[in-house]
mmCIF file of C-alpha atoms in Angstrom:
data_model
loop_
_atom_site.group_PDB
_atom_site.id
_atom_site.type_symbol
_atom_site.label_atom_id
_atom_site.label_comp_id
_atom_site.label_asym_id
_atom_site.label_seq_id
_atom_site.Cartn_x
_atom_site.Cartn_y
_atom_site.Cartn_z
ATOM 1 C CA UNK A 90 5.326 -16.429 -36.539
ATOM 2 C CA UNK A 91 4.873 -17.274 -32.615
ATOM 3 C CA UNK A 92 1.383 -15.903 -31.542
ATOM 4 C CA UNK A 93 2.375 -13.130 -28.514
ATOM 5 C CA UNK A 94 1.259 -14.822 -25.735
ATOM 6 C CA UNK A 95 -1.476 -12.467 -22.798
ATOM 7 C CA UNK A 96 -0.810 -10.948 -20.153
ATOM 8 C CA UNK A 97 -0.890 -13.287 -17.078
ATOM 9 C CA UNK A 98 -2.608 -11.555 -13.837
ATOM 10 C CA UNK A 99 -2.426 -12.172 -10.325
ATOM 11 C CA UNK A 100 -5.285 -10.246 -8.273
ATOM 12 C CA UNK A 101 -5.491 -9.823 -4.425
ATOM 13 C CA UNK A 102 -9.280 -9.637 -3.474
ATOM 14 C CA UNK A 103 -11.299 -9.825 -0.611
ATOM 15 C CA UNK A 104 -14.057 -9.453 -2.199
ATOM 16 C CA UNK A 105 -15.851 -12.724 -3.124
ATOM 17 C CA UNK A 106 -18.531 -10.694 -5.472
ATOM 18 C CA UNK A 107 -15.959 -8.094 -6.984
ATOM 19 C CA UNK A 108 -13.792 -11.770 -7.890
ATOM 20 C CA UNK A 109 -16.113 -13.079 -10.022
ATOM 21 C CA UNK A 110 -16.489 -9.777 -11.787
ATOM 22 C CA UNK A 111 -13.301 -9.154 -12.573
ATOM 23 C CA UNK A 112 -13.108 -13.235 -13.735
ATOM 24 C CA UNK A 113 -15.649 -12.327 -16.100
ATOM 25 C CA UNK A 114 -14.155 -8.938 -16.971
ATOM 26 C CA UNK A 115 -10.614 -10.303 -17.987
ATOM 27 C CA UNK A 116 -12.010 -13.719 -19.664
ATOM 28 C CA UNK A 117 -13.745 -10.957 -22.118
ATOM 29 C CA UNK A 118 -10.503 -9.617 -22.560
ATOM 30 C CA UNK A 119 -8.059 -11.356 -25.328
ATOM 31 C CA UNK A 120 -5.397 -8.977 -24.024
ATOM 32 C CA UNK A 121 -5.095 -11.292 -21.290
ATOM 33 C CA UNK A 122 -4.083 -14.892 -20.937
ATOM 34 C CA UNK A 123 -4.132 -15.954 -17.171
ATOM 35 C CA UNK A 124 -5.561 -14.993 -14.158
ATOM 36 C CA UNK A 125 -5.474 -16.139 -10.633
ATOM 37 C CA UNK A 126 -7.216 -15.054 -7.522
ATOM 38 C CA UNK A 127 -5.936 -14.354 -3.881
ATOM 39 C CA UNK A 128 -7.983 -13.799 -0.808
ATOM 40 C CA UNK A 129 -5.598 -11.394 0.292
ATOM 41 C CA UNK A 130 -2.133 -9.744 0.710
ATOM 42 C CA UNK A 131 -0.194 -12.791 2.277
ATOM 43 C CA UNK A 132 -1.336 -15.071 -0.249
ATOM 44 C CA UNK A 133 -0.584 -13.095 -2.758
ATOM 45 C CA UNK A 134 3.252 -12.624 -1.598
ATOM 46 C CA UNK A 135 3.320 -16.450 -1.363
ATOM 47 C CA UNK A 136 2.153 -16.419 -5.422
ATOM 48 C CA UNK A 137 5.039 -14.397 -6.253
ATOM 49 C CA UNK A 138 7.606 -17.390 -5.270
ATOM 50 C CA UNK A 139 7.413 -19.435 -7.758
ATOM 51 C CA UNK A 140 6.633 -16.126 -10.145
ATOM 52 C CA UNK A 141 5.405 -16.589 -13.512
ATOM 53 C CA UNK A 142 3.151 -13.830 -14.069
ATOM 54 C CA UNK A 143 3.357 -10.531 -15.522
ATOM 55 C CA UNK A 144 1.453 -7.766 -13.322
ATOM 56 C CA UNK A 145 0.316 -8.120 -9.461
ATOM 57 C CA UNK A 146 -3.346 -6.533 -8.884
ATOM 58 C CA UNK A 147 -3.549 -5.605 -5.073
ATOM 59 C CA UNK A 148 -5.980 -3.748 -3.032
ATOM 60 C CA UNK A 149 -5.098 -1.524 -0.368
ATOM 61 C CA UNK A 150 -6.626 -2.141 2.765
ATOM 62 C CA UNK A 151 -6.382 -6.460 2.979
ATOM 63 C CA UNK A 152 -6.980 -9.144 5.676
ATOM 64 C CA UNK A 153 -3.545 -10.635 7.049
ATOM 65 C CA UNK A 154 -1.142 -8.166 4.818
ATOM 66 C CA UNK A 155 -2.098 -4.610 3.204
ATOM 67 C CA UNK A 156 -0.872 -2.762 0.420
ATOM 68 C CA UNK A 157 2.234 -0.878 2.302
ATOM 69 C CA UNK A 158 3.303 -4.565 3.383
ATOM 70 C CA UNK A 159 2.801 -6.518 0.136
ATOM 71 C CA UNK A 160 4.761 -3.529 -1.730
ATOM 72 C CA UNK A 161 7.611 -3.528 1.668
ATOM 73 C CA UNK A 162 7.942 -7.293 0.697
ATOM 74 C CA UNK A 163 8.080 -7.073 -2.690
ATOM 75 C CA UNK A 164 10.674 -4.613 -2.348
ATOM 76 C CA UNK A 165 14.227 -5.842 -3.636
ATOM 77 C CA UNK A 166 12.874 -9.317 -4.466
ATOM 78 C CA UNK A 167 14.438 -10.594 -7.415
ATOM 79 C CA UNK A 168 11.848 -11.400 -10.315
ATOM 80 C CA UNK A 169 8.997 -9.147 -8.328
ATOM 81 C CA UNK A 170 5.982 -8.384 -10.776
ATOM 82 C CA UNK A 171 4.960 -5.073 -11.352
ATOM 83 C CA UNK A 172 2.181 -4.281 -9.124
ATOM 84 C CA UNK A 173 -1.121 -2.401 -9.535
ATOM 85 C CA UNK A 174 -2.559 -0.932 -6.617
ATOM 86 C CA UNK A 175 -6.322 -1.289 -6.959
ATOM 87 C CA UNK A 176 -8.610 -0.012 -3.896
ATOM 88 C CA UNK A 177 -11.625 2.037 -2.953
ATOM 89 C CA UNK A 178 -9.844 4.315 -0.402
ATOM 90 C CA UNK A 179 -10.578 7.750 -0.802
ATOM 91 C CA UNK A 180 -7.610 8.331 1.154
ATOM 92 C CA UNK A 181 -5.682 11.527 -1.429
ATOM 93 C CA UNK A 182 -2.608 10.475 -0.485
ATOM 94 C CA UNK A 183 -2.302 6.494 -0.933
ATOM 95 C CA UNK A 184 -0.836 7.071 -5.185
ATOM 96 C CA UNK A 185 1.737 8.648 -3.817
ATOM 97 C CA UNK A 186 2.466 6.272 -0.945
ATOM 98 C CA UNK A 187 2.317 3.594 -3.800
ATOM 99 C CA UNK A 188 4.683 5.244 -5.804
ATOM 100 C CA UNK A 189 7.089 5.787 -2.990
ATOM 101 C CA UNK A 190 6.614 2.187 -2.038
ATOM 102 C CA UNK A 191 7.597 1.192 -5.646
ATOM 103 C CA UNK A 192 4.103 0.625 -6.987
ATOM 104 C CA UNK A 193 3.699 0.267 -10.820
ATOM 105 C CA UNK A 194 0.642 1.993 -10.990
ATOM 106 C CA UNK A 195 -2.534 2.986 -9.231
ATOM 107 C CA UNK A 196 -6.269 2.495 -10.061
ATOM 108 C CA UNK A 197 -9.200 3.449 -8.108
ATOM 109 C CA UNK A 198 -12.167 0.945 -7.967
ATOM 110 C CA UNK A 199 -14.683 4.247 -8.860
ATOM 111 C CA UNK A 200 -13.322 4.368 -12.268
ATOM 112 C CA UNK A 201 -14.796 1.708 -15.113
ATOM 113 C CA UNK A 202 -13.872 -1.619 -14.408
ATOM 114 C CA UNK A 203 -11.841 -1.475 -18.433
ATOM 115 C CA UNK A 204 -9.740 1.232 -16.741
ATOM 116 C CA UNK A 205 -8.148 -1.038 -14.734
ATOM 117 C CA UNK A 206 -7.801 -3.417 -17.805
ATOM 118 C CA UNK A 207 -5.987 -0.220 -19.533
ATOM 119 C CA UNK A 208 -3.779 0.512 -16.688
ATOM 120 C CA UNK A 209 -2.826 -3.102 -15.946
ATOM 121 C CA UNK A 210 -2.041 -3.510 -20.077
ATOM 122 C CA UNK A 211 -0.027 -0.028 -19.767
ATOM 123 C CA UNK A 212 2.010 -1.513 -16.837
ATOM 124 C CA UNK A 213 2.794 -5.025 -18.809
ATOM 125 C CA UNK A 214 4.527 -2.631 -21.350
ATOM 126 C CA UNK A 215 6.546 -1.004 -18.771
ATOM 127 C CA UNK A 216 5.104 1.959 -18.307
ATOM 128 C CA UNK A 217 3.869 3.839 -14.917
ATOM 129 C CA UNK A 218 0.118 4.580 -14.549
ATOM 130 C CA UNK A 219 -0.918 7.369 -11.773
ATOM 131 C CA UNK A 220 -3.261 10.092 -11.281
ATOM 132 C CA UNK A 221 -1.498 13.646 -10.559
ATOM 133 C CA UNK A 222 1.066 13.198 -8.117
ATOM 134 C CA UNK A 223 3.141 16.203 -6.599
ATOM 135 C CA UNK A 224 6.682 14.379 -7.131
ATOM 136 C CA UNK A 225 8.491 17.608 -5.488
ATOM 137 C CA UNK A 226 7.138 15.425 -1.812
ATOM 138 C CA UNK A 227 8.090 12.223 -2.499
ATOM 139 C CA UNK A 228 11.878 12.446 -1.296
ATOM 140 C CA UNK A 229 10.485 14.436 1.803
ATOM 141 C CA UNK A 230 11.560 13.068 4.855
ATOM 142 C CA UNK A 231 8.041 12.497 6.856
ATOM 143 C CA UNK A 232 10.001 12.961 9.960
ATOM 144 C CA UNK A 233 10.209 16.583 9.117
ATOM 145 C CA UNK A 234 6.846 17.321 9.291
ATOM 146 C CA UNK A 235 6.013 16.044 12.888
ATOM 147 C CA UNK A 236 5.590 18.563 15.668
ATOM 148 C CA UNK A 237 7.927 18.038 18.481
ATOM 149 C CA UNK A 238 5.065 16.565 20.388
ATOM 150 C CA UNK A 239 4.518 13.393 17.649
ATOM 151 C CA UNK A 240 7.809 12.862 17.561
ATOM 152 C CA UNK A 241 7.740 11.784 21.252
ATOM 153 C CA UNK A 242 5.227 10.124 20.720
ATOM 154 C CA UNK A 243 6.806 7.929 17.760
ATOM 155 C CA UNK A 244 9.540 7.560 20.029
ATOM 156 C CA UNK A 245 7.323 6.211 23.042
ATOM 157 C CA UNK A 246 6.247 4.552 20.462
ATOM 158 C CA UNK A 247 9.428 2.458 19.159
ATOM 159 C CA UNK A 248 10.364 1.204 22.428
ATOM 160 C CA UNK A 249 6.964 -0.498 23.099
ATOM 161 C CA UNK A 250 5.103 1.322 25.220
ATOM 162 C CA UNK A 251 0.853 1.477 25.632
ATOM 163 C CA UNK A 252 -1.039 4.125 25.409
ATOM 164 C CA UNK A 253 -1.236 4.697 29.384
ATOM 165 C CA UNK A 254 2.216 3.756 29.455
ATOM 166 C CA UNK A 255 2.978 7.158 27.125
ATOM 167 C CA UNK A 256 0.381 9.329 29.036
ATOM 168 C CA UNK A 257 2.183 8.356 31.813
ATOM 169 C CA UNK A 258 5.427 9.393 30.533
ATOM 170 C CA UNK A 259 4.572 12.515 28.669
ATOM 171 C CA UNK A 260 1.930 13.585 31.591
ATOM 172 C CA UNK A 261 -1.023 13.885 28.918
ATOM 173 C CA UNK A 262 -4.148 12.457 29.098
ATOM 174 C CA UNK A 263 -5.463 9.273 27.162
ATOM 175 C CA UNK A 264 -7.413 11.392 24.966
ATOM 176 C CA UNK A 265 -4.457 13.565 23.748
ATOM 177 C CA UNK A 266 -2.476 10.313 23.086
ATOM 178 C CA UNK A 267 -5.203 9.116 20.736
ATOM 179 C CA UNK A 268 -5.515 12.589 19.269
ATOM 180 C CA UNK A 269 -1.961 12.380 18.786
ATOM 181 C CA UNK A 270 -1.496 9.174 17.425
ATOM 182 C CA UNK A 271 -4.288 9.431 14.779
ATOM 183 C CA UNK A 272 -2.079 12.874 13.667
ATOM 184 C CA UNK A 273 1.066 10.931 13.819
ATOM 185 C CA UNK A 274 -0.494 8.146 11.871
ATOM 186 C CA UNK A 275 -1.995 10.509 9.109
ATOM 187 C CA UNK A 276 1.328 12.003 8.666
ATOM 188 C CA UNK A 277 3.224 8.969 8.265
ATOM 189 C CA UNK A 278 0.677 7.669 5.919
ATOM 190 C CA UNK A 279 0.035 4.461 8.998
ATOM 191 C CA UNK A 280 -2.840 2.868 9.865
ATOM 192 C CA UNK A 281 -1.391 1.457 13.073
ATOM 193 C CA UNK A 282 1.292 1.667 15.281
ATOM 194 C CA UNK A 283 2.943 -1.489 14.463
ATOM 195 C CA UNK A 284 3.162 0.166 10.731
ATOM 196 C CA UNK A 285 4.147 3.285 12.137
ATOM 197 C CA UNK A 286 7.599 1.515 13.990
ATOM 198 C CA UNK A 287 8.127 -0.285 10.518
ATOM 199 C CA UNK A 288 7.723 3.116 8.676
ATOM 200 C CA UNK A 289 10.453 4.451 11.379
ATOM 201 C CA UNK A 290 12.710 1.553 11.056
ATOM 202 C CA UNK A 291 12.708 0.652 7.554
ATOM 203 C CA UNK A 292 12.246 4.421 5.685
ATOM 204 C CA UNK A 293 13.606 6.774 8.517
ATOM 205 C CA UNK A 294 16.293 5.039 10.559
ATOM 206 C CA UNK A 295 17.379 2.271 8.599
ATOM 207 C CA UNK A 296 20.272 -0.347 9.965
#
């Protein structure tokens, strides 16, 4: 009988310390039969080409490509691994944003390390791994919630404009555009206003 063969991991970590623990962590581990390291999210987009693993390991909050744009890429690609999202953000509403982003699973980093082992094993076998999610939000339409004032400002937004270019046009101060903004972002689930335009584009006014 053919020995089954381990689970082969990809991780994206930009943590040179928390790399060799998790090394150490999985070689411990006969669940498990290869794992790679990536410094961060673009690399680990570029290790799903040739593909050949079983379950992607990604933080949240990356140099060169985050969590929302590793999971965006991932989306549709043909042979895609099933993708843990693995972070320290204390942010309450990143599972669901994973889920909706078509996340396997989602692990945070202040739960014991062999959680993650769990979760990641649980996701090889094609299962979904998430803390409580309310599921009656996640076909809500995000435009919905913005006032009438953020969604000027996403549209000031979506045509390029600075911020003294859209306290110019909306005759508010630079203050209430950043006060704005960091609502508009929040509500979106953004950290920037580049993401915010791809949000708008891809998830709320698709081609």
């Amino acid at each position: 009988m053919e020995a089954k063969r381990g689970i082969s991991v990809v991780i994206a970590e930009k943590s040179p310390l928390l790399q060799v623990s998790l090394i150490g962590l999985f070689a411990e581990d006969p669940r498990f039969s290869q794992i790679r390291m990536t410094a961060d999210g673009q690399d680990f987009v570029e290790a799903v080409i040739p593909g050949g693993f079983d379950v992607g390991v990604i933080g949240w909050e990356m140099p060169n490509l985050d969590g929302r744009g590793v999971l965006q890429a991932l989306r549709g690609l043909a042979g895609a691994p099933r993708v843990v999202v693995y972070t320290g953000s204390a942010h309450a509403d990143l599972p669901r944003q994973a889920m909706t982003l078509g996340a396997a699973a989602f692990c945070s980093k202040s739960e014991p390390p062999e959680q993650l082992l769990d979760v990641i094993v649980a996701v090889a076998g094609g299962r979904m791994a998430f803390p409580f999610i309310d599921v009656s939000g996640l076909a809500k339409d995000p435009l919905t919630e913005l006032t009438t004032r953020e969604r000027d400002m996403l549209a000031t937004l979506t045509i390029g404009y600075t911020n003294q270019q859209i306290a110019s046009q909306l005759d508010i101060s630079l203050n209430t555009v950043k006060f704005h903004l960091k609502n508009l972002y929040d509500k979106l689930g953004v950290a920037s206003r580049a993401q915010a335009v791809a949000f708008y584009l891809t998830e709320c006014h698709p081609r």
